[in-house]
């Protein structure tokens, strides 16, 4: 079987995907499947509430461990509401920027010290 | 020594927060003493959240806190929202159904917090002015602030409280912690000395996070975007810093003295008819 479905509702244990720690458990599942060469389908069925903190750990940190091309090719999301898709897109764009240039945050501190 | 524990005309503005800071700093050196709190004229119900944090600190040092002088209308509202039940008063029911309860909870109590959001906000038919997408957007913002406090503040408790003002079409909600504050969180992470102003301005910028090796820093930026769209108000109080975004205008000022931890207050315009669930062009097949 080359395709694995990660059922977020079941992993978290309820419809509230709020906490970063819960996201981390989801991340481990996805990471494990991708590292084993599987295609991953992330299902948001029955998820009622998402936070950026949850998505940062569940999905954002994949960009640290896998290339954008690998993720694009092997990961799919399903049953995500339109407004949650906007949030996930924002999380992904932030993660791409962050892992591309980890020094950026250090520089942003220097900048705010200069300007204020 | 005569100490003043009076709070007078407390609104969610610079003067109100300054009085709370003054009260906290009066209490700070005390242990095993009487702390008789007097609240006169007005007290914004949502500010029961930071007051609860301050009075809990007083009690943790063995002081005896009494709230024994209260304006009658303030007393009624603080009894209805459950705050005074923590300080020796009986609870009374909220016949006008405009309060959003005072809640003190451990940062790990996420499920309990969700029940509170459901019962006190999302599933309340008596808040008809709020459309369902607006309610969801408010809840999403509150969760973002809650998890921020959970992750960064190192607090023992998180305090929340709100109030609905039907005549003003306003819902006001405060969430606060008694943890380490924005400044120390950033200093610890980057090993650089920053002022409260610099810390707050840095933290509200999209993509700025103190987490190590995990991207983030979107929560406050999401809240900012929502408040601009909603034409509401958003305030952060941390250390001696006060930041406010109101009607799209940003303001920053400093207090005399520091608050322990952080306070976030949202004033939501409930007359907002924006359909927050209308999607932008996000294609989930090309999201990565």
mmCIF file of C-alpha atoms in Angstrom:
data_model
loop_
_atom_site.group_PDB
_atom_site.id
_atom_site.type_symbol
_atom_site.label_atom_id
_atom_site.label_comp_id
_atom_site.label_asym_id
_atom_site.label_seq_id
_atom_site.Cartn_x
_atom_site.Cartn_y
_atom_site.Cartn_z
ATOM 1 C CA UNK A 1 0.000 0.000 0.000
ATOM 2 C CA UNK A 2 1.588 3.180 -1.138
ATOM 3 C CA UNK A 3 -1.011 5.649 0.120
ATOM 4 C CA UNK A 4 -1.608 6.502 3.753
ATOM 5 C CA UNK A 5 -4.497 8.560 5.088
ATOM 6 C CA UNK A 6 -3.752 10.562 8.197
ATOM 7 C CA UNK A 7 -7.052 11.173 9.966
ATOM 8 C CA UNK A 8 -6.474 14.269 12.068
ATOM 9 C CA UNK A 9 -9.746 13.962 14.002
ATOM 10 C CA UNK A 10 -8.789 10.500 15.206
ATOM 11 C CA UNK A 11 -5.160 11.355 16.034
ATOM 12 C CA UNK A 12 -6.115 14.416 18.092
ATOM 13 C CA UNK A 13 -9.075 12.604 19.610
ATOM 14 C CA UNK A 14 -11.595 15.377 19.057
ATOM 15 C CA UNK A 15 -12.639 18.081 16.643
ATOM 16 C CA UNK A 16 -10.497 20.803 18.212
ATOM 17 C CA UNK A 17 -7.113 21.137 16.625
ATOM 18 C CA UNK A 18 -5.867 23.912 18.844
ATOM 19 C CA UNK A 19 -2.699 22.885 20.654
ATOM 20 C CA UNK A 20 0.824 22.788 19.257
ATOM 21 C CA UNK A 21 1.488 19.506 21.102
ATOM 22 C CA UNK A 22 -1.379 17.798 19.263
ATOM 23 C CA UNK A 23 0.017 19.135 15.999
ATOM 24 C CA UNK A 24 3.334 17.550 16.854
ATOM 25 C CA UNK A 25 1.737 14.108 17.090
ATOM 26 C CA UNK A 26 0.168 14.605 13.668
ATOM 27 C CA UNK A 27 3.540 15.750 12.333
ATOM 28 C CA UNK A 28 5.254 12.569 13.572
ATOM 29 C CA UNK A 29 2.691 10.462 11.720
ATOM 30 C CA UNK A 30 3.136 12.396 8.487
ATOM 31 C CA UNK A 31 6.913 12.433 8.811
ATOM 32 C CA UNK A 32 6.975 8.690 9.402
ATOM 33 C CA UNK A 33 4.862 7.992 6.316
ATOM 34 C CA UNK A 34 6.845 10.333 4.068
ATOM 35 C CA UNK A 35 10.160 8.933 5.320
ATOM 36 C CA UNK A 36 8.868 5.476 4.384
ATOM 37 C CA UNK A 37 8.220 6.657 0.839
ATOM 38 C CA UNK A 38 4.437 6.790 1.135
ATOM 39 C CA UNK A 39 1.962 9.193 -0.425
ATOM 40 C CA UNK A 40 0.132 10.980 2.367
ATOM 41 C CA UNK A 41 -3.465 12.146 2.400
ATOM 42 C CA UNK A 42 -4.212 14.409 5.353
ATOM 43 C CA UNK A 43 -7.915 14.318 6.141
ATOM 44 C CA UNK A 44 -9.521 17.176 8.060
ATOM 45 C CA UNK A 45 -12.898 15.447 8.164
ATOM 46 C CA UNK A 46 -14.851 16.385 11.319
ATOM 47 C CA UNK A 47 -12.317 19.015 12.383
ATOM 48 C CA UNK A 48 -14.209 22.036 13.689
ATOM 49 C CA UNK A 49 -11.520 24.414 14.857
ATOM 50 C CA UNK A 50 -7.927 24.928 13.802
ATOM 51 C CA UNK A 51 -5.267 27.287 15.069
ATOM 52 C CA UNK A 52 -2.066 28.382 13.397
ATOM 53 C CA UNK A 53 -0.143 26.945 16.373
ATOM 54 C CA UNK A 54 -1.514 23.479 15.597
ATOM 55 C CA UNK A 55 -0.823 23.740 11.867
ATOM 56 C CA UNK A 56 2.708 25.088 12.418
ATOM 57 C CA UNK A 57 3.709 21.924 14.217
ATOM 58 C CA UNK A 58 1.508 19.487 12.273
ATOM 59 C CA UNK A 59 2.427 20.643 8.784
ATOM 60 C CA UNK A 60 4.708 23.711 8.855
ATOM 61 C CA UNK A 61 7.692 21.856 10.219
ATOM 62 C CA UNK A 62 7.592 19.351 7.343
ATOM 63 C CA UNK A 63 9.423 22.048 5.355
ATOM 64 C CA UNK A 64 12.393 21.611 7.677
ATOM 65 C CA UNK A 65 12.677 17.917 6.880
ATOM 66 C CA UNK A 66 11.486 17.631 3.277
ATOM 67 C CA UNK A 67 11.906 19.719 0.161
ATOM 68 C CA UNK A 68 9.004 21.706 -1.216
ATOM 69 C CA UNK A 69 9.009 19.426 -4.287
ATOM 70 C CA UNK A 70 8.800 16.262 -2.164
ATOM 71 C CA UNK A 71 5.906 17.675 -0.149
ATOM 72 C CA UNK A 72 4.082 18.942 -3.230
ATOM 73 C CA UNK A 73 4.431 15.552 -4.887
ATOM 74 C CA UNK A 74 3.570 13.321 -1.929
ATOM 75 C CA UNK A 75 1.133 15.182 0.334
ATOM 76 C CA UNK A 76 -2.515 15.992 -0.279
ATOM 77 C CA UNK A 77 -5.132 17.536 1.996
ATOM 78 C CA UNK A 78 -8.816 16.668 1.873
ATOM 79 C CA UNK A 79 -12.006 17.831 3.599
ATOM 80 C CA UNK A 80 -10.554 21.187 4.542
ATOM 81 C CA UNK A 81 -13.015 24.099 4.739
ATOM 82 C CA UNK A 82 -12.249 27.122 2.540
ATOM 83 C CA UNK A 83 -11.416 29.389 5.494
ATOM 84 C CA UNK A 84 -9.149 26.735 7.032
ATOM 85 C CA UNK A 85 -7.459 26.352 3.633
ATOM 86 C CA UNK A 86 -6.585 30.056 3.782
ATOM 87 C CA UNK A 87 -5.085 29.551 7.239
ATOM 88 C CA UNK A 88 -3.112 26.497 6.131
ATOM 89 C CA UNK A 89 -1.771 28.378 3.097
ATOM 90 C CA UNK A 90 -0.574 31.162 5.393
ATOM 91 C CA UNK A 91 1.118 28.631 7.682
ATOM 92 C CA UNK A 92 2.829 26.966 4.708
ATOM 93 C CA UNK A 93 4.031 30.258 3.203
ATOM 94 C CA UNK A 94 5.451 31.262 6.603
ATOM 95 C CA UNK A 95 7.175 27.896 7.012
ATOM 96 C CA UNK A 96 8.782 28.111 3.554
ATOM 97 C CA UNK A 97 10.198 31.544 4.392
ATOM 98 C CA UNK A 98 11.335 30.479 7.856
ATOM 99 C CA UNK A 99 13.239 27.362 6.828
ATOM 100 C CA UNK A 100 14.720 29.034 3.782
ATOM 101 C CA UNK A 101 16.404 31.650 5.931
ATOM 102 C CA UNK A 102 16.533 30.835 9.657
ATOM 103 C CA UNK A 103 18.705 33.935 10.286
ATOM 104 C CA UNK A 104 15.846 36.165 9.188
ATOM 105 C CA UNK A 105 14.389 36.335 12.713
ATOM 106 C CA UNK A 106 17.725 37.358 14.252
ATOM 107 C CA UNK A 107 17.922 40.117 11.666
ATOM 108 C CA UNK A 108 14.356 41.208 12.422
ATOM 109 C CA UNK A 109 15.302 41.723 16.073
ATOM 110 C CA UNK A 110 18.296 43.848 15.061
ATOM 111 C CA UNK A 111 15.992 45.860 12.800
ATOM 112 C CA UNK A 112 13.391 46.554 15.481
ATOM 113 C CA UNK A 113 16.167 47.617 17.874
ATOM 114 C CA UNK A 114 17.409 50.104 15.266
ATOM 115 C CA UNK A 115 14.001 51.498 14.396
ATOM 116 C CA UNK A 116 12.366 51.837 17.814
ATOM 117 C CA UNK B 1 1.124 52.732 56.753
ATOM 118 C CA UNK B 2 -1.913 53.783 54.710
ATOM 119 C CA UNK B 3 -2.136 51.953 51.480
ATOM 120 C CA UNK B 4 -4.676 52.653 48.800
ATOM 121 C CA UNK B 5 -6.388 49.661 47.227
ATOM 122 C CA UNK B 6 -8.985 51.726 45.382
ATOM 123 C CA UNK B 7 -9.938 51.277 41.756
ATOM 124 C CA UNK B 8 -12.053 54.082 40.375
ATOM 125 C CA UNK B 9 -13.740 54.318 36.998
ATOM 126 C CA UNK B 10 -11.884 51.419 35.375
ATOM 127 C CA UNK B 11 -12.377 51.122 31.640
ATOM 128 C CA UNK B 12 -10.317 49.163 29.139
ATOM 129 C CA UNK B 13 -8.090 52.120 28.373
ATOM 130 C CA UNK B 14 -4.717 53.511 29.407
ATOM 131 C CA UNK B 15 -6.045 54.991 32.639
ATOM 132 C CA UNK B 16 -7.839 51.767 33.619
ATOM 133 C CA UNK B 17 -4.806 49.567 32.980
ATOM 134 C CA UNK B 18 -2.545 52.061 34.781
ATOM 135 C CA UNK B 19 -4.736 51.782 37.889
ATOM 136 C CA UNK B 20 -4.512 47.987 37.727
ATOM 137 C CA UNK B 21 -0.712 48.227 37.465
ATOM 138 C CA UNK B 22 -0.659 50.612 40.439
ATOM 139 C CA UNK B 23 -2.780 48.197 42.472
ATOM 140 C CA UNK B 24 -0.514 45.291 41.553
ATOM 141 C CA UNK B 25 2.571 47.258 42.568
ATOM 142 C CA UNK B 26 0.986 48.277 45.878
ATOM 143 C CA UNK B 27 0.256 44.609 46.602
ATOM 144 C CA UNK B 28 3.607 43.277 45.373
ATOM 145 C CA UNK B 29 5.680 43.751 48.571
ATOM 146 C CA UNK B 30 2.898 42.635 50.939
ATOM 147 C CA UNK B 31 2.638 39.342 52.708
ATOM 148 C CA UNK B 32 0.255 38.206 55.466
ATOM 149 C CA UNK B 33 -1.606 41.499 55.409
ATOM 150 C CA UNK B 34 -5.138 42.704 54.831
ATOM 151 C CA UNK B 35 -5.880 43.768 51.260
ATOM 152 C CA UNK B 36 -9.267 45.559 51.309
ATOM 153 C CA UNK B 37 -10.163 46.330 47.700
ATOM 154 C CA UNK B 38 -12.489 49.205 46.975
ATOM 155 C CA UNK B 39 -14.094 49.518 43.550
ATOM 156 C CA UNK B 40 -15.997 52.717 42.930
ATOM 157 C CA UNK B 41 -18.068 54.040 40.011
ATOM 158 C CA UNK B 42 -17.383 51.937 36.914
ATOM 159 C CA UNK B 43 -15.417 48.727 36.334
ATOM 160 C CA UNK B 44 -15.288 47.113 32.870
ATOM 161 C CA UNK B 45 -16.415 43.520 33.497
ATOM 162 C CA UNK B 46 -13.787 42.031 31.154
ATOM 163 C CA UNK B 47 -11.058 43.505 33.364
ATOM 164 C CA UNK B 48 -12.057 41.030 36.063
ATOM 165 C CA UNK B 49 -9.534 38.828 34.214
ATOM 166 C CA UNK B 50 -6.380 40.861 35.067
ATOM 167 C CA UNK B 51 -7.817 41.817 38.474
ATOM 168 C CA UNK B 52 -8.218 38.104 39.224
ATOM 169 C CA UNK B 53 -4.540 37.538 38.396
ATOM 170 C CA UNK B 54 -3.460 40.393 40.667
ATOM 171 C CA UNK B 55 -5.630 39.285 43.590
ATOM 172 C CA UNK B 56 -4.529 35.656 43.221
ATOM 173 C CA UNK B 57 -0.943 36.838 43.515
ATOM 174 C CA UNK B 58 -1.874 38.708 46.705
ATOM 175 C CA UNK B 59 -3.443 35.561 48.160
ATOM 176 C CA UNK B 60 -0.465 33.439 47.149
ATOM 177 C CA UNK B 61 1.633 35.612 49.488
ATOM 178 C CA UNK B 62 -0.655 34.875 52.419
ATOM 179 C CA UNK B 63 -2.545 38.154 52.217
ATOM 180 C CA UNK B 64 -6.258 38.267 52.986
ATOM 181 C CA UNK B 65 -8.112 39.818 50.079
ATOM 182 C CA UNK B 66 -11.489 41.376 50.697
ATOM 183 C CA UNK B 67 -13.576 43.195 48.146
ATOM 184 C CA UNK B 68 -15.663 45.066 50.658
ATOM 185 C CA UNK B 69 -16.539 48.323 49.066
ATOM 186 C CA UNK B 70 -18.308 48.138 45.783
ATOM 187 C CA UNK B 71 -20.599 50.284 43.758
ATOM 188 C CA UNK B 72 -23.944 48.394 43.550
ATOM 189 C CA UNK B 73 -24.019 48.173 39.748
ATOM 190 C CA UNK B 74 -20.395 46.986 39.643
ATOM 191 C CA UNK B 75 -21.183 44.440 42.340
ATOM 192 C CA UNK B 76 -24.135 43.108 40.319
ATOM 193 C CA UNK B 77 -22.139 42.652 37.131
ATOM 194 C CA UNK B 78 -19.147 41.055 38.894
ATOM 195 C CA UNK B 79 -21.492 38.670 40.685
ATOM 196 C CA UNK B 80 -23.260 37.763 37.471
ATOM 197 C CA UNK B 81 -20.047 36.958 35.655
ATOM 198 C CA UNK B 82 -18.858 34.811 38.546
ATOM 199 C CA UNK B 83 -15.831 36.889 39.529
ATOM 200 C CA UNK B 84 -16.959 37.750 43.034
ATOM 201 C CA UNK B 85 -17.736 34.101 43.757
ATOM 202 C CA UNK B 86 -13.944 33.689 43.976
ATOM 203 C CA UNK B 87 -13.820 36.300 46.733
ATOM 204 C CA UNK B 88 -16.563 35.305 49.154
ATOM 205 C CA UNK B 89 -19.744 36.464 47.408
ATOM 206 C CA UNK B 90 -22.664 34.299 46.310
ATOM 207 C CA UNK B 91 -23.160 33.957 42.580
ATOM 208 C CA UNK B 92 -26.304 35.477 41.031
ATOM 209 C CA UNK B 93 -27.902 34.652 37.701
ATOM 210 C CA UNK B 94 -27.512 36.859 34.672
ATOM 211 C CA UNK B 95 -31.088 37.702 33.635
ATOM 212 C CA UNK B 96 -29.986 39.974 30.804
ATOM 213 C CA UNK B 97 -27.572 37.313 29.575
ATOM 214 C CA UNK B 98 -24.869 39.784 28.607
ATOM 215 C CA UNK B 99 -21.982 38.477 30.667
ATOM 216 C CA UNK B 100 -19.231 36.187 29.425
ATOM 217 C CA UNK B 101 -18.079 34.389 32.534
ATOM 218 C CA UNK B 102 -14.896 35.025 34.460
ATOM 219 C CA UNK B 103 -12.739 31.957 34.051
ATOM 220 C CA UNK B 104 -9.484 30.991 35.677
ATOM 221 C CA UNK B 105 -7.896 27.908 34.233
ATOM 222 C CA UNK B 106 -4.628 26.062 33.925
ATOM 223 C CA UNK B 107 -2.884 26.437 30.555
ATOM 224 C CA UNK B 108 -3.358 22.704 29.981
ATOM 225 C CA UNK B 109 -7.164 22.905 30.317
ATOM 226 C CA UNK B 110 -7.824 23.296 26.602
ATOM 227 C CA UNK B 111 -10.940 21.129 26.527
ATOM 228 C CA UNK B 112 -12.483 22.959 29.442
ATOM 229 C CA UNK B 113 -11.650 26.222 27.713
ATOM 230 C CA UNK B 114 -13.426 24.997 24.608
ATOM 231 C CA UNK B 115 -16.584 24.195 26.578
ATOM 232 C CA UNK B 116 -16.452 27.742 27.890
ATOM 233 C CA UNK B 117 -16.127 29.183 24.385
ATOM 234 C CA UNK B 118 -19.010 26.988 23.217
ATOM 235 C CA UNK B 119 -21.339 27.746 26.114
ATOM 236 C CA UNK B 120 -20.472 31.368 26.694
ATOM 237 C CA UNK B 121 -20.015 32.462 23.117
ATOM 238 C CA UNK B 122 -20.677 30.192 20.170
ATOM 239 C CA UNK B 123 -23.929 28.560 21.260
ATOM 240 C CA UNK B 124 -25.628 31.495 22.903
ATOM 241 C CA UNK B 125 -28.874 32.314 21.130
ATOM 242 C CA UNK B 126 -29.173 35.563 23.064
ATOM 243 C CA UNK B 127 -26.255 37.008 21.102
ATOM 244 C CA UNK B 128 -28.250 37.393 17.892
ATOM 245 C CA UNK B 129 -26.266 40.351 16.683
ATOM 246 C CA UNK B 130 -23.388 38.029 15.951
ATOM 247 C CA UNK B 131 -23.599 36.139 12.690
ATOM 248 C CA UNK B 132 -22.285 32.584 12.760
ATOM 249 C CA UNK B 133 -19.156 33.366 10.713
ATOM 250 C CA UNK B 134 -18.355 36.316 12.979
ATOM 251 C CA UNK B 135 -18.783 34.117 16.051
ATOM 252 C CA UNK B 136 -16.414 31.564 14.568
ATOM 253 C CA UNK B 137 -13.879 34.269 13.712
ATOM 254 C CA UNK B 138 -14.043 35.609 17.286
ATOM 255 C CA UNK B 139 -13.549 32.104 18.671
ATOM 256 C CA UNK B 140 -10.600 31.507 16.325
ATOM 257 C CA UNK B 141 -8.958 34.746 17.529
ATOM 258 C CA UNK B 142 -9.513 33.848 21.173
ATOM 259 C CA UNK B 143 -7.977 30.402 20.638
ATOM 260 C CA UNK B 144 -4.929 31.949 18.978
ATOM 261 C CA UNK B 145 -4.377 34.167 22.044
ATOM 262 C CA UNK B 146 -5.033 31.255 24.397
ATOM 263 C CA UNK B 147 -2.427 29.004 22.751
ATOM 264 C CA UNK B 148 0.054 31.889 22.645
ATOM 265 C CA UNK B 149 -0.242 32.215 26.420
ATOM 266 C CA UNK B 150 -0.084 28.430 26.734
ATOM 267 C CA UNK B 151 3.119 28.145 24.687
ATOM 268 C CA UNK B 152 5.077 31.258 25.629
ATOM 269 C CA UNK B 153 4.055 32.764 28.953
ATOM 270 C CA UNK B 154 5.096 30.085 31.479
ATOM 271 C CA UNK B 155 2.066 31.123 33.497
ATOM 272 C CA UNK B 156 0.359 29.047 36.180
ATOM 273 C CA UNK B 157 -3.107 30.258 35.184
ATOM 274 C CA UNK B 158 -4.847 31.942 32.307
ATOM 275 C CA UNK B 159 -7.700 34.323 33.136
ATOM 276 C CA UNK B 160 -10.494 35.317 30.786
ATOM 277 C CA UNK B 161 -13.653 37.382 31.004
ATOM 278 C CA UNK B 162 -15.942 39.254 28.649
ATOM 279 C CA UNK B 163 -19.046 41.354 28.356
ATOM 280 C CA UNK B 164 -21.596 41.951 25.627
ATOM 281 C CA UNK B 165 -22.972 45.482 25.242
ATOM 282 C CA UNK B 166 -26.044 45.141 22.981
ATOM 283 C CA UNK B 167 -26.730 48.908 22.915
ATOM 284 C CA UNK B 168 -23.204 49.677 21.746
ATOM 285 C CA UNK B 169 -23.033 46.661 19.413
ATOM 286 C CA UNK B 170 -19.830 45.673 21.147
ATOM 287 C CA UNK B 171 -18.434 42.497 22.603
ATOM 288 C CA UNK B 172 -15.356 42.916 24.716
ATOM 289 C CA UNK B 173 -13.149 40.054 25.790
ATOM 290 C CA UNK B 174 -9.925 39.940 27.778
ATOM 291 C CA UNK B 175 -7.498 37.082 28.148
ATOM 292 C CA UNK B 176 -4.461 37.428 30.334
ATOM 293 C CA UNK B 177 -1.695 35.527 32.021
ATOM 294 C CA UNK B 178 0.673 36.204 34.894
ATOM 295 C CA UNK B 179 3.705 34.730 33.184
ATOM 296 C CA UNK B 180 6.914 36.224 31.875
ATOM 297 C CA UNK B 181 5.600 38.770 29.372
ATOM 298 C CA UNK B 182 6.596 39.533 25.764
ATOM 299 C CA UNK B 183 9.880 41.233 26.653
ATOM 300 C CA UNK B 184 11.401 38.386 28.625
ATOM 301 C CA UNK B 185 10.199 35.784 26.130
ATOM 302 C CA UNK B 186 12.036 37.573 23.324
ATOM 303 C CA UNK B 187 15.122 38.317 25.430
ATOM 304 C CA UNK B 188 15.372 34.676 26.450
ATOM 305 C CA UNK B 189 15.121 33.511 22.857
ATOM 306 C CA UNK B 190 17.458 35.963 21.148
ATOM 307 C CA UNK B 191 19.701 36.996 24.020
ATOM 308 C CA UNK B 192 19.153 40.665 23.202
ATOM 309 C CA UNK B 193 17.799 43.368 25.482
ATOM 310 C CA UNK B 194 14.557 44.802 24.138
ATOM 311 C CA UNK B 195 12.075 47.306 25.525
ATOM 312 C CA UNK B 196 8.403 46.395 26.037
ATOM 313 C CA UNK B 197 7.554 48.517 22.997
ATOM 314 C CA UNK B 198 10.113 46.758 20.801
ATOM 315 C CA UNK B 199 8.946 43.371 22.095
ATOM 316 C CA UNK B 200 5.274 44.017 21.340
ATOM 317 C CA UNK B 201 5.936 45.557 17.929
ATOM 318 C CA UNK B 202 8.156 42.631 16.994
ATOM 319 C CA UNK B 203 5.651 40.025 18.201
ATOM 320 C CA UNK B 204 2.686 41.413 16.266
ATOM 321 C CA UNK B 205 4.575 41.258 12.977
ATOM 322 C CA UNK B 206 3.566 38.377 10.728
ATOM 323 C CA UNK B 207 5.958 35.426 10.906
ATOM 324 C CA UNK B 208 7.849 36.542 14.017
ATOM 325 C CA UNK B 209 8.127 33.694 16.484
ATOM 326 C CA UNK B 210 10.252 32.857 19.510
ATOM 327 C CA UNK B 211 9.820 29.140 18.958
ATOM 328 C CA UNK B 212 13.055 27.373 18.122
ATOM 329 C CA UNK B 213 13.183 25.393 14.910
ATOM 330 C CA UNK B 214 9.427 25.653 14.290
ATOM 331 C CA UNK B 215 7.916 28.328 12.127
ATOM 332 C CA UNK B 216 5.020 30.423 13.366
ATOM 333 C CA UNK B 217 4.195 33.875 14.630
ATOM 334 C CA UNK B 218 0.938 34.112 12.731
ATOM 335 C CA UNK B 219 -1.596 34.146 15.581
ATOM 336 C CA UNK B 220 -1.359 37.819 16.551
ATOM 337 C CA UNK B 221 -1.111 38.839 12.896
ATOM 338 C CA UNK B 222 -4.343 36.936 12.149
ATOM 339 C CA UNK B 223 -6.024 38.701 15.043
ATOM 340 C CA UNK B 224 -4.778 42.078 13.770
ATOM 341 C CA UNK B 225 -6.164 41.383 10.295
ATOM 342 C CA UNK B 226 -9.531 40.389 11.745
ATOM 343 C CA UNK B 227 -9.748 43.483 13.960
ATOM 344 C CA UNK B 228 -8.972 45.765 11.005
ATOM 345 C CA UNK B 229 -11.725 44.112 8.935
ATOM 346 C CA UNK B 230 -14.145 44.190 11.861
ATOM 347 C CA UNK B 231 -13.343 47.846 12.646
ATOM 348 C CA UNK B 232 -12.823 46.776 16.228
ATOM 349 C CA UNK B 233 -10.094 47.362 18.773
ATOM 350 C CA UNK B 234 -7.233 45.201 19.907
ATOM 351 C CA UNK B 235 -4.949 45.971 22.858
ATOM 352 C CA UNK B 236 -1.825 44.354 24.243
ATOM 353 C CA UNK B 237 -0.463 45.237 27.642
ATOM 354 C CA UNK B 238 2.821 43.663 28.641
ATOM 355 C CA UNK B 239 5.464 44.941 31.054
ATOM 356 C CA UNK B 240 5.196 48.735 30.767
ATOM 357 C CA UNK B 241 4.008 48.649 27.158
ATOM 358 C CA UNK B 242 0.557 49.466 25.808
ATOM 359 C CA UNK B 243 -0.284 48.806 22.169
ATOM 360 C CA UNK B 244 -3.664 49.532 20.621
ATOM 361 C CA UNK B 245 -5.068 48.989 17.171
ATOM 362 C CA UNK B 246 -8.382 50.763 16.838
ATOM 363 C CA UNK B 247 -10.298 51.529 13.644
ATOM 364 C CA UNK B 248 -7.158 50.670 11.731
ATOM 365 C CA UNK B 249 -4.954 53.118 13.667
ATOM 366 C CA UNK B 250 -2.052 51.891 15.771
ATOM 367 C CA UNK B 251 -1.008 53.604 18.978
ATOM 368 C CA UNK B 252 1.764 52.849 21.429
ATOM 369 C CA UNK B 253 2.432 54.273 24.866
ATOM 370 C CA UNK B 254 4.213 53.345 28.099
ATOM 371 C CA UNK B 255 2.857 52.898 31.603
ATOM 372 C CA UNK B 256 4.462 53.950 34.802
ATOM 373 C CA UNK B 257 5.425 50.512 36.164
ATOM 374 C CA UNK B 258 5.119 47.005 34.760
ATOM 375 C CA UNK B 259 2.242 44.562 34.713
ATOM 376 C CA UNK B 260 3.277 40.986 35.440
ATOM 377 C CA UNK B 261 2.481 38.885 32.411
ATOM 378 C CA UNK B 262 0.382 40.034 29.490
ATOM 379 C CA UNK B 263 -3.153 41.209 28.852
ATOM 380 C CA UNK B 264 -4.890 41.031 25.487
ATOM 381 C CA UNK B 265 -8.239 42.762 25.052
ATOM 382 C CA UNK B 266 -10.440 42.612 21.975
ATOM 383 C CA UNK B 267 -13.386 44.906 21.371
ATOM 384 C CA UNK B 268 -15.452 43.383 18.610
ATOM 385 C CA UNK B 269 -17.957 45.334 16.569
ATOM 386 C CA UNK B 270 -20.971 43.001 16.627
ATOM 387 C CA UNK B 271 -22.697 44.936 13.874
ATOM 388 C CA UNK B 272 -20.188 43.498 11.432
ATOM 389 C CA UNK B 273 -21.868 41.856 8.442
ATOM 390 C CA UNK B 274 -18.655 40.719 6.753
ATOM 391 C CA UNK B 275 -18.929 37.130 5.514
ATOM 392 C CA UNK B 276 -15.675 35.766 6.911
ATOM 393 C CA UNK B 277 -16.191 32.349 5.397
ATOM 394 C CA UNK B 278 -16.095 33.523 1.800
ATOM 395 C CA UNK B 279 -12.864 32.006 0.577
ATOM 396 C CA UNK B 280 -10.082 33.761 -1.191
ATOM 397 C CA UNK B 281 -8.652 31.933 -4.189
ATOM 398 C CA UNK B 282 -7.034 29.105 -2.264
ATOM 399 C CA UNK B 283 -6.820 25.888 -4.212
ATOM 400 C CA UNK B 284 -6.377 22.975 -1.811
ATOM 401 C CA UNK B 285 -4.919 20.894 -4.624
ATOM 402 C CA UNK B 286 -2.092 23.384 -4.946
ATOM 403 C CA UNK B 287 -1.678 24.399 -1.337
ATOM 404 C CA UNK B 288 1.852 23.079 -0.882
#
